[in-house]
CSV table of C-alpha atoms in Angstrom, one decimal:
chain,number,residue,atom,x,y,z
A,1,UNK,CA,96.8,50.9,109.1
A,2,UNK,CA,95.0,50.7,112.5
A,3,UNK,CA,91.4,49.4,112.5
A,4,UNK,CA,90.2,52.9,113.6
A,5,UNK,CA,91.9,54.7,110.9
A,6,UNK,CA,90.7,52.1,108.3
A,7,UNK,CA,87.2,52.4,109.7
A,8,UNK,CA,87.4,56.2,109.4
A,9,UNK,CA,88.6,56.2,105.7
A,10,UNK,CA,85.9,53.7,104.9
A,11,UNK,CA,83.2,55.8,106.4
A,12,UNK,CA,84.4,59.0,104.7
A,13,UNK,CA,84.3,57.3,101.3
A,14,UNK,CA,80.9,55.8,102.0
A,15,UNK,CA,79.6,59.3,103.1
A,16,UNK,CA,81.0,61.0,100.1
A,17,UNK,CA,78.5,59.4,97.9
A,18,UNK,CA,75.4,60.5,100.0
A,19,UNK,CA,73.4,63.7,99.6
A,20,UNK,CA,74.6,66.5,101.8
A,21,UNK,CA,72.0,66.2,104.6
A,22,UNK,CA,72.1,62.3,104.5
A,23,UNK,CA,75.9,62.3,104.7
A,24,UNK,CA,75.9,64.5,107.7
A,25,UNK,CA,73.1,62.6,109.4
A,26,UNK,CA,74.9,59.3,108.8
A,27,UNK,CA,78.1,60.7,110.1
A,28,UNK,CA,76.4,61.8,113.4
A,29,UNK,CA,74.7,58.4,113.7
A,30,UNK,CA,72.6,58.1,116.8
A,31,UNK,CA,74.1,61.3,118.5
A,32,UNK,CA,71.4,63.1,120.0
A,33,UNK,CA,73.3,66.4,120.5
A,34,UNK,CA,76.3,65.6,118.3
A,35,UNK,CA,78.7,65.8,121.2
A,36,UNK,CA,79.6,62.3,121.1
A,37,UNK,CA,81.6,63.1,117.8
A,38,UNK,CA,84.1,65.1,119.8
A,39,UNK,CA,86.6,64.0,122.5
A,40,UNK,CA,88.4,65.7,125.4
A,41,UNK,CA,91.7,65.4,123.4
A,42,UNK,CA,90.6,68.5,121.4
A,43,UNK,CA,91.5,70.7,124.4
A,44,UNK,CA,95.0,69.2,124.8
A,45,UNK,CA,97.6,71.8,123.4
A,46,UNK,CA,100.1,69.1,122.3
A,47,UNK,CA,97.6,68.0,119.6
A,48,UNK,CA,98.4,71.2,117.8
A,49,UNK,CA,102.1,71.5,118.2
A,50,UNK,CA,103.3,70.5,114.8
A,51,UNK,CA,102.7,71.0,111.1
A,52,UNK,CA,99.4,72.1,109.8
A,53,UNK,CA,97.7,71.4,113.2
A,54,UNK,CA,99.3,74.7,114.5
A,55,UNK,CA,96.7,76.5,112.4
A,56,UNK,CA,93.8,74.4,113.8
A,57,UNK,CA,94.3,75.3,117.4
A,58,UNK,CA,91.8,74.7,119.1
A,59,UNK,CA,88.9,72.9,117.5
A,60,UNK,CA,85.7,74.0,119.0
A,61,UNK,CA,82.5,72.2,118.4
A,62,UNK,CA,79.2,74.4,117.4
A,63,UNK,CA,75.8,73.9,116.7
A,64,UNK,CA,74.4,72.0,113.7
A,65,UNK,CA,77.7,70.2,113.0
A,66,UNK,CA,79.8,73.4,112.8
A,67,UNK,CA,83.3,73.4,113.9
A,68,UNK,CA,85.5,76.5,114.8
A,69,UNK,CA,89.1,77.3,115.6
A,70,UNK,CA,89.5,79.1,118.9
A,71,UNK,CA,92.7,81.0,117.9
A,72,UNK,CA,91.5,82.2,114.4
A,73,UNK,CA,87.7,82.0,114.1
A,74,UNK,CA,87.1,83.3,117.7
A,75,UNK,CA,89.6,86.1,118.0
A,76,UNK,CA,88.5,89.6,118.9
A,77,UNK,CA,91.7,91.1,117.7
A,78,UNK,CA,92.3,92.6,114.2
A,79,UNK,CA,94.3,95.3,112.6
A,80,UNK,CA,97.8,96.6,111.6
A,81,UNK,CA,100.0,97.3,114.7
A,82,UNK,CA,100.4,101.0,115.0
A,83,UNK,CA,104.2,101.0,114.2
A,84,UNK,CA,103.5,99.3,110.8
A,85,UNK,CA,100.6,101.5,109.7
A,86,UNK,CA,102.9,104.1,108.0
A,87,UNK,CA,104.6,101.0,106.0
A,88,UNK,CA,101.1,100.1,104.7
A,89,UNK,CA,100.5,103.8,103.7
A,90,UNK,CA,103.9,103.8,102.0
A,91,UNK,CA,102.9,100.6,100.1
A,92,UNK,CA,99.8,102.3,98.9
A,93,UNK,CA,101.6,105.3,97.9
A,94,UNK,CA,104.0,103.3,95.8
A,95,UNK,CA,101.0,101.8,93.9
A,96,UNK,CA,99.4,105.2,93.4
A,97,UNK,CA,102.7,106.5,92.0
A,98,UNK,CA,102.5,103.9,89.4
A,99,UNK,CA,98.8,104.9,88.7
A,100,UNK,CA,97.4,101.7,90.2
A,101,UNK,CA,94.4,101.7,92.4
A,102,UNK,CA,94.1,99.0,95.2
A,103,UNK,CA,90.8,97.7,96.2
A,104,UNK,CA,90.8,95.2,99.4
A,105,UNK,CA,88.3,92.6,100.2
A,106,UNK,CA,88.9,91.7,103.8
A,107,UNK,CA,87.2,88.4,104.7
A,108,UNK,CA,85.6,88.4,108.2
A,109,UNK,CA,86.1,85.5,110.5
A,110,UNK,CA,83.9,82.6,110.9
A,111,UNK,CA,83.0,83.8,114.3
A,112,UNK,CA,81.9,87.2,113.1
A,113,UNK,CA,79.8,85.7,110.3
A,114,UNK,CA,78.3,82.6,112.2
A,115,UNK,CA,78.0,83.5,115.8
A,116,UNK,CA,74.5,81.8,115.8
A,117,UNK,CA,76.4,78.5,115.6
A,118,UNK,CA,78.5,78.9,118.8
A,119,UNK,CA,77.5,77.3,122.2
A,120,UNK,CA,77.5,80.0,124.9
A,121,UNK,CA,79.8,77.9,127.0
A,122,UNK,CA,82.3,77.4,124.0
A,123,UNK,CA,83.0,80.9,123.1
A,124,UNK,CA,86.8,80.8,124.2
A,125,UNK,CA,86.7,84.5,125.0
A,126,UNK,CA,85.0,85.5,121.8
A,127,UNK,CA,82.9,88.6,122.1
A,128,UNK,CA,81.0,89.5,119.0
A,129,UNK,CA,80.6,93.3,119.9
A,130,UNK,CA,84.3,93.7,120.6
A,131,UNK,CA,85.3,91.6,117.6
A,132,UNK,CA,83.1,93.8,115.4
A,133,UNK,CA,84.4,97.1,116.6
A,134,UNK,CA,88.0,95.9,116.0
A,135,UNK,CA,87.3,94.5,112.6
A,136,UNK,CA,85.6,97.7,111.7
A,137,UNK,CA,88.6,99.6,113.0
A,138,UNK,CA,90.9,97.4,110.8
A,139,UNK,CA,88.9,98.3,107.7
A,140,UNK,CA,89.3,102.0,108.7
A,141,UNK,CA,93.1,101.6,109.1
A,142,UNK,CA,93.2,100.3,105.4
A,143,UNK,CA,91.2,103.2,104.0
A,144,UNK,CA,93.2,105.6,106.1
A,145,UNK,CA,96.4,104.2,104.5
A,146,UNK,CA,95.1,104.8,101.1
A,147,UNK,CA,93.3,101.6,100.0
A,148,UNK,CA,89.8,101.2,98.6
A,149,UNK,CA,88.1,99.0,101.1
A,150,UNK,CA,84.9,96.9,100.6
A,151,UNK,CA,82.4,97.8,103.5
A,152,UNK,CA,82.5,94.3,104.9
A,153,UNK,CA,80.7,95.3,108.0
A,154,UNK,CA,77.5,95.4,106.0
A,155,UNK,CA,77.9,91.6,105.7
A,156,UNK,CA,78.8,91.1,109.4
A,157,UNK,CA,75.5,93.1,110.4
A,158,UNK,CA,73.4,91.4,107.7
A,159,UNK,CA,74.8,88.1,106.6
A,160,UNK,CA,73.7,86.8,103.1
A,161,UNK,CA,71.1,84.1,102.8
A,162,UNK,CA,72.8,80.8,102.8
A,163,UNK,CA,76.1,80.0,104.5
A,164,UNK,CA,79.1,82.3,104.1
A,165,UNK,CA,81.5,79.8,105.2
A,166,UNK,CA,81.6,76.1,105.0
A,167,UNK,CA,80.6,74.3,108.3
A,168,UNK,CA,83.7,72.6,108.9
A,169,UNK,CA,86.4,74.4,106.6
A,170,UNK,CA,88.2,77.6,106.8
A,171,UNK,CA,87.1,78.7,103.2
A,172,UNK,CA,84.1,80.6,102.2
A,173,UNK,CA,81.3,79.0,100.1
A,174,UNK,CA,80.4,80.3,96.7
A,175,UNK,CA,77.6,82.2,98.4
A,176,UNK,CA,80.3,84.0,100.6
A,177,UNK,CA,82.5,84.6,97.5
A,178,UNK,CA,79.5,86.1,95.6
A,179,UNK,CA,78.4,88.4,98.5
A,180,UNK,CA,82.0,89.7,98.9
A,181,UNK,CA,82.4,90.3,95.2
A,182,UNK,CA,79.1,92.1,94.8
A,183,UNK,CA,79.8,94.4,97.8
A,184,UNK,CA,83.4,95.3,96.5
A,185,UNK,CA,82.1,95.8,93.0
A,186,UNK,CA,79.6,98.3,94.2
A,187,UNK,CA,82.4,100.2,96.0
A,188,UNK,CA,84.6,100.2,92.9
A,189,UNK,CA,81.8,101.3,90.5
A,190,UNK,CA,81.3,104.4,92.7
A,191,UNK,CA,84.8,105.5,92.0
A,192,UNK,CA,85.9,107.9,89.1
A,193,UNK,CA,88.6,105.6,87.6
A,194,UNK,CA,85.9,102.9,87.1
A,195,UNK,CA,84.6,104.6,83.9
A,196,UNK,CA,88.1,104.2,82.4
A,197,UNK,CA,88.1,100.5,82.6
A,198,UNK,CA,87.3,98.5,79.5
A,199,UNK,CA,84.0,96.8,79.9
A,200,UNK,CA,83.0,93.1,79.0
A,201,UNK,CA,79.8,91.4,79.9
A,202,UNK,CA,79.8,88.1,81.7
A,203,UNK,CA,77.1,85.7,83.1
A,204,UNK,CA,77.3,83.2,86.0
A,205,UNK,CA,75.7,79.7,85.6
A,206,UNK,CA,75.5,76.7,87.9
A,207,UNK,CA,78.5,74.3,87.8
A,208,UNK,CA,79.5,71.1,89.5
A,209,UNK,CA,78.6,70.1,93.1
A,210,UNK,CA,81.4,71.0,95.4
A,211,UNK,CA,82.2,68.3,98.0
A,212,UNK,CA,84.0,69.7,101.0
A,213,UNK,CA,85.3,67.4,103.7
A,214,UNK,CA,86.8,70.4,105.3
A,215,UNK,CA,90.2,71.3,107.1
A,216,UNK,CA,88.5,71.4,110.7
A,217,UNK,CA,86.7,68.1,110.0
A,218,UNK,CA,90.1,66.5,109.1
A,219,UNK,CA,91.6,67.8,112.3
A,220,UNK,CA,88.7,66.5,114.2
A,221,UNK,CA,89.2,63.1,112.5
A,222,UNK,CA,92.9,63.3,113.3
A,223,UNK,CA,92.5,63.9,117.0
A,224,UNK,CA,89.2,62.1,117.8
A,225,UNK,CA,88.9,59.5,115.1
A,226,UNK,CA,85.5,60.8,114.1
A,227,UNK,CA,84.2,63.1,111.4
A,228,UNK,CA,80.9,64.5,110.1
A,229,UNK,CA,81.3,63.6,106.7
A,230,UNK,CA,81.2,65.8,103.5
A,231,UNK,CA,79.2,69.1,103.0
A,232,UNK,CA,78.0,69.6,99.4
A,233,UNK,CA,77.1,72.9,97.9
A,234,UNK,CA,76.4,74.0,94.4
A,235,UNK,CA,79.4,75.4,92.5
A,236,UNK,CA,79.2,78.0,89.8
A,237,UNK,CA,81.1,79.3,86.9
A,238,UNK,CA,81.1,82.5,85.1
A,239,UNK,CA,81.7,82.8,81.4
A,240,UNK,CA,81.8,85.8,79.0
A,241,UNK,CA,78.7,86.7,77.1
A,242,UNK,CA,79.4,86.1,73.4
A,243,UNK,CA,80.0,89.2,71.3
A,244,UNK,CA,80.2,88.7,67.5
A,245,UNK,CA,82.0,92.1,67.2
A,246,UNK,CA,85.1,90.7,69.0
A,247,UNK,CA,87.9,89.7,66.9
A,248,UNK,CA,89.1,86.1,67.8
A,249,UNK,CA,92.7,86.6,66.9
A,250,UNK,CA,93.4,90.1,68.2
A,251,UNK,CA,96.5,90.5,70.4
A,252,UNK,CA,95.3,90.5,73.9
A,253,UNK,CA,95.8,93.9,75.7
A,254,UNK,CA,97.6,94.4,78.9
A,255,UNK,CA,95.4,93.3,81.7
A,256,UNK,CA,93.7,96.3,83.5
A,257,UNK,CA,92.4,94.5,86.5
A,258,UNK,CA,94.5,92.0,88.6
A,259,UNK,CA,93.4,89.8,91.4
A,260,UNK,CA,95.6,88.7,94.2
A,261,UNK,CA,94.8,86.8,97.3
A,262,UNK,CA,94.9,83.3,98.9
A,263,UNK,CA,93.1,80.0,98.3
A,264,UNK,CA,89.7,81.7,98.6
A,265,UNK,CA,90.4,83.8,95.6
A,266,UNK,CA,92.6,81.2,93.6
A,267,UNK,CA,91.3,79.8,90.2
A,268,UNK,CA,91.6,76.0,90.4
A,269,UNK,CA,91.6,73.6,87.5
A,270,UNK,CA,89.6,71.2,89.6
A,271,UNK,CA,86.1,72.7,89.4
A,272,UNK,CA,85.1,71.1,92.9
A,273,UNK,CA,87.7,73.5,94.5
A,274,UNK,CA,86.5,76.6,92.8
A,275,UNK,CA,84.5,79.1,94.7
A,276,UNK,CA,84.3,81.6,91.9
A,277,UNK,CA,85.3,84.8,93.5
A,278,UNK,CA,87.2,86.0,90.3
A,279,UNK,CA,84.0,85.0,88.3
A,280,UNK,CA,81.7,86.8,90.5
A,281,UNK,CA,84.0,89.9,90.4
A,282,UNK,CA,83.9,89.7,86.5
A,283,UNK,CA,80.1,89.7,86.5
A,284,UNK,CA,79.5,92.5,88.9
A,285,UNK,CA,82.3,94.7,87.7
A,286,UNK,CA,81.8,93.9,84.0
A,287,UNK,CA,85.5,93.7,83.4
A,288,UNK,CA,88.1,91.2,82.6
A,289,UNK,CA,90.4,90.1,85.5
A,290,UNK,CA,93.8,88.5,85.5
A,291,UNK,CA,93.8,86.1,88.4
A,292,UNK,CA,97.1,85.7,90.3
A,293,UNK,CA,95.7,84.4,93.6
A,294,UNK,CA,97.5,81.3,95.0
A,295,UNK,CA,96.8,78.9,97.8
A,296,UNK,CA,99.1,78.6,100.7
A,297,UNK,CA,101.3,81.6,100.1
A,298,UNK,CA,100.4,83.9,103.0
A,299,UNK,CA,99.3,87.5,102.8
A,300,UNK,CA,101.8,88.8,100.2
A,301,UNK,CA,102.9,85.7,98.3
A,302,UNK,CA,100.6,86.0,95.3
A,303,UNK,CA,101.1,89.8,95.1
A,304,UNK,CA,104.9,89.2,95.1
A,305,UNK,CA,104.4,86.5,92.4
A,306,UNK,CA,102.5,89.0,90.2
A,307,UNK,CA,105.0,91.9,90.6
A,308,UNK,CA,108.0,89.6,89.8
A,309,UNK,CA,106.3,88.2,86.6
A,310,UNK,CA,106.3,89.3,83.0
A,311,UNK,CA,102.7,90.4,83.3
A,312,UNK,CA,103.6,93.2,85.6
A,313,UNK,CA,104.9,96.1,83.4
A,314,UNK,CA,105.8,99.2,85.5
A,315,UNK,CA,105.7,101.4,82.3
A,316,UNK,CA,102.2,99.9,81.4
A,317,UNK,CA,100.7,99.1,84.8
A,318,UNK,CA,97.1,97.7,85.5
A,319,UNK,CA,94.5,100.3,86.6
A,320,UNK,CA,93.2,98.3,89.5
A,321,UNK,CA,94.7,95.6,91.7
A,322,UNK,CA,92.2,93.8,93.8
A,323,UNK,CA,93.7,92.1,97.1
A,324,UNK,CA,91.7,89.6,99.0
A,325,UNK,CA,92.7,88.6,102.4
A,326,UNK,CA,91.3,87.0,105.6
A,327,UNK,CA,90.9,89.3,108.5
A,328,UNK,CA,93.4,87.3,110.7
A,329,UNK,CA,96.4,88.8,108.4
A,330,UNK,CA,97.8,91.7,110.2
A,331,UNK,CA,100.1,93.0,107.4
A,332,UNK,CA,102.9,93.6,110.0
A,333,UNK,CA,105.8,92.0,108.3
A,334,UNK,CA,108.6,94.5,107.7
A,335,UNK,CA,110.0,92.2,105.1
A,336,UNK,CA,106.9,92.3,103.1
A,337,UNK,CA,107.2,96.0,102.5
A,338,UNK,CA,111.0,96.0,101.9
A,339,UNK,CA,110.4,93.6,98.9
A,340,UNK,CA,107.1,95.0,97.6
A,341,UNK,CA,108.0,98.5,97.3
A,342,UNK,CA,111.1,98.1,95.0
A,343,UNK,CA,109.1,95.6,93.0
A,344,UNK,CA,106.1,98.0,92.4
A,345,UNK,CA,108.5,100.7,91.1
A,346,UNK,CA,110.2,98.5,88.7
A,347,UNK,CA,113.5,97.5,90.5
A,348,UNK,CA,116.8,98.5,89.2
A,349,UNK,CA,115.3,99.2,85.7
A,350,UNK,CA,113.6,102.2,87.0
A,351,UNK,CA,116.5,103.2,89.3
A,352,UNK,CA,120.2,104.0,89.4
A,353,UNK,CA,122.7,101.2,90.1
A,354,UNK,CA,125.5,102.3,92.3
A,355,UNK,CA,127.1,99.0,93.2
A,356,UNK,CA,127.0,95.5,91.5
A,357,UNK,CA,128.6,92.2,91.2
A,358,UNK,CA,128.2,88.8,89.3
A,359,UNK,CA,129.6,85.6,90.6
A,360,UNK,CA,129.6,81.9,89.7
A,361,UNK,CA,129.3,79.5,92.6
A,362,UNK,CA,129.0,75.7,93.0
A,363,UNK,CA,125.8,74.4,94.5
A,364,UNK,CA,125.1,76.3,97.6
A,365,UNK,CA,125.6,74.6,100.9
A,366,UNK,CA,123.8,75.2,104.3
A,367,UNK,CA,125.6,77.8,106.5
A,368,UNK,CA,128.3,78.9,104.0
A,369,UNK,CA,128.6,82.6,103.7
A,370,UNK,CA,129.1,84.1,100.2
A,371,UNK,CA,130.0,87.7,99.8
A,372,UNK,CA,127.8,89.4,97.3
A,373,UNK,CA,128.9,93.0,97.6
A,374,UNK,CA,131.8,94.9,99.1
A,375,UNK,CA,132.1,98.6,99.6
A,376,UNK,CA,135.7,99.0,100.6
A,377,UNK,CA,139.1,100.3,99.6
A,378,UNK,CA,139.7,103.4,97.3
A,379,UNK,CA,136.4,102.8,95.5
A,380,UNK,CA,134.3,103.0,98.7
A,381,UNK,CA,131.2,105.0,98.3
A,382,UNK,CA,128.8,106.6,100.7
A,383,UNK,CA,125.8,104.2,100.8
A,384,UNK,CA,123.1,104.8,103.2
A,385,UNK,CA,119.8,103.9,101.3
A,386,UNK,CA,118.6,102.0,98.4
A,387,UNK,CA,117.6,98.5,97.7
A,388,UNK,CA,119.2,95.3,96.8
A,389,UNK,CA,118.2,93.4,93.5
A,390,UNK,CA,119.5,89.7,94.0
A,391,UNK,CA,119.0,87.2,91.1
A,392,UNK,CA,120.0,83.5,91.3
A,393,UNK,CA,120.0,81.3,88.3
A,394,UNK,CA,119.1,78.2,90.6
A,395,UNK,CA,115.4,79.1,91.1
A,396,UNK,CA,115.3,76.2,93.8
A,397,UNK,CA,117.3,78.4,96.3
A,398,UNK,CA,114.5,79.8,98.3
A,399,UNK,CA,115.7,79.6,101.8
A,400,UNK,CA,118.5,81.9,102.9
A,401,UNK,CA,119.8,84.8,105.1
A,402,UNK,CA,120.9,88.1,103.5
A,403,UNK,CA,123.2,89.9,105.9
A,404,UNK,CA,124.1,93.6,105.5
A,405,UNK,CA,127.1,94.8,107.5
A,406,UNK,CA,127.7,98.5,108.4
A,407,UNK,CA,130.6,100.6,109.4
A,408,UNK,CA,129.2,101.3,112.9
A,409,UNK,CA,129.4,97.6,113.7
A,410,UNK,CA,125.7,96.9,113.3
A,411,UNK,CA,124.4,94.3,111.0
A,412,UNK,CA,121.0,93.5,109.4
A,413,UNK,CA,120.2,89.8,109.1
A,414,UNK,CA,117.0,89.1,107.2
A,415,UNK,CA,115.6,85.5,106.4
A,416,UNK,CA,114.0,84.9,103.0
A,417,UNK,CA,111.8,81.8,103.0
A,418,UNK,CA,109.7,81.7,99.8
A,419,UNK,CA,106.8,79.2,99.5
A,420,UNK,CA,107.1,76.7,96.6
A,421,UNK,CA,104.1,78.1,94.8
A,422,UNK,CA,105.9,81.6,94.5
A,423,UNK,CA,108.5,81.7,91.8
A,424,UNK,CA,112.2,81.8,92.9
A,425,UNK,CA,115.1,83.5,91.4
A,426,UNK,CA,114.6,87.1,92.1
A,427,UNK,CA,114.6,89.0,95.4
A,428,UNK,CA,114.4,92.6,96.5
A,429,UNK,CA,115.4,94.0,99.9
A,430,UNK,CA,115.4,97.6,100.7
A,431,UNK,CA,118.1,98.8,103.0
A,432,UNK,CA,116.8,99.1,106.6
A,433,UNK,CA,115.7,102.4,108.0
A,434,UNK,CA,115.9,101.1,111.6
A,435,UNK,CA,117.5,103.7,114.0
A,436,UNK,CA,120.6,101.3,114.6
A,437,UNK,CA,121.7,101.8,111.0
A,438,UNK,CA,120.9,105.6,110.7
A,439,UNK,CA,124.1,107.3,109.4
A,440,UNK,CA,126.0,104.2,109.0
A,441,UNK,CA,127.6,103.3,105.7
A,442,UNK,CA,127.2,100.0,104.0
A,443,UNK,CA,130.3,97.8,104.1
A,444,UNK,CA,129.2,94.4,102.6
A,445,UNK,CA,126.4,92.1,101.8
A,446,UNK,CA,126.6,88.3,102.3
A,447,UNK,CA,124.2,85.5,101.5
A,448,UNK,CA,123.9,82.4,103.9
A,449,UNK,CA,121.8,79.5,102.7
A,450,UNK,CA,119.5,77.7,105.1
A,451,UNK,CA,118.7,75.0,102.6
A,452,UNK,CA,121.2,73.5,100.1
A,453,UNK,CA,121.0,74.4,96.5
A,454,UNK,CA,120.6,71.8,93.8
A,455,UNK,CA,123.0,73.1,91.0
A,456,UNK,CA,125.7,75.5,90.4
A,457,UNK,CA,124.3,78.9,90.4
A,458,UNK,CA,125.2,82.5,89.1
A,459,UNK,CA,124.4,85.2,91.6
A,460,UNK,CA,123.9,88.7,90.2
A,461,UNK,CA,123.6,91.6,92.9
A,462,UNK,CA,122.9,95.2,92.5
A,463,UNK,CA,122.3,98.1,94.9
A,464,UNK,CA,120.2,100.7,93.3
A,465,UNK,CA,118.9,104.1,94.5
């Protein structure tokens, strides 16, 4: 270990035992304006070329020991690209057909919430007025598509007392989580369906102190060898108010309210990593919530995890799904919609199977092509629409192509790459409606692994309408 790295680790450990202000003051040392903590290498693109550093591009120093990311925190651009807005509306319509209301909490960027911490000569093109207009337009797109949307511009215009975000981390603080939950709850409580939700009382109480080193602080340390130390904030926990009338051993009813989202909303076993968003929602809505939010799974990973789980029952669906997302997600992945819509409607159980196969195969190898379905010969059918339901007994097979061939010579090649936190084993894919496949008949479906399997696997494939 280099002396510089050893010094940095020792400094971080020492600072972690200090109170918040003392830790940050000690980290900044004798820096009069704190700029001696940063280095010119922060502006070098190659420093952000690999791994998680790609998400940190580019670290920008702010006032009062704040750090920002130029590409994410200081963007002016938000929203679903115009060609994908009908797909979002189609997704919302699929939920509504099942009787599920969708409420969305879109987290503003750190630049929108904390522009007062930016130096005028370190804006990297950020314009608060333009960013605000575009963020507001994004919220409008979601509403127009059929979602119930928390009016987050209220928080942008009038931030809550306290810090919405951590100073050197991309997550919100418990203060930010509470302000968002309260705003969303107010919107939901105004809706007619709210009266039909089963009510339960909750209260929130102080919890452990939350120490936050911070992803941006770690990036600063990686590039410059310096860091500002830990920030400490009070954590909170929400618990049900005791009701002696409740039977302790009654069978739990199907959950009526589901929460999906990323690490901001995820429930953690480690209380020091819990921001209590789900707890605040319980308190302000007065309802129980099943939390399916997961860290590190992108915009739709936790939603897919829920829809493919035993907790989702299309015949007895939840009444409300709450979807938390940072504003930098653009909801522009065609594959997302091609997976989620069949999952919402219940897959082949709720549809008609028109073609199917089941095959046994040794452990899958990278690059080999396995024919899953064939639509040829005397049994050939006219297949222009529908969706594939693919199930693999080796749940570790998460990276592969599905290739659909058509009789006009076109092929649709789609790459599935599922995060480790999302369960494997089951995959949906709607047949493409792109113009190049219009009127063409499906000939065959192949699977091509991009990572090797770990065991012999059974693959069941069905095409359903």
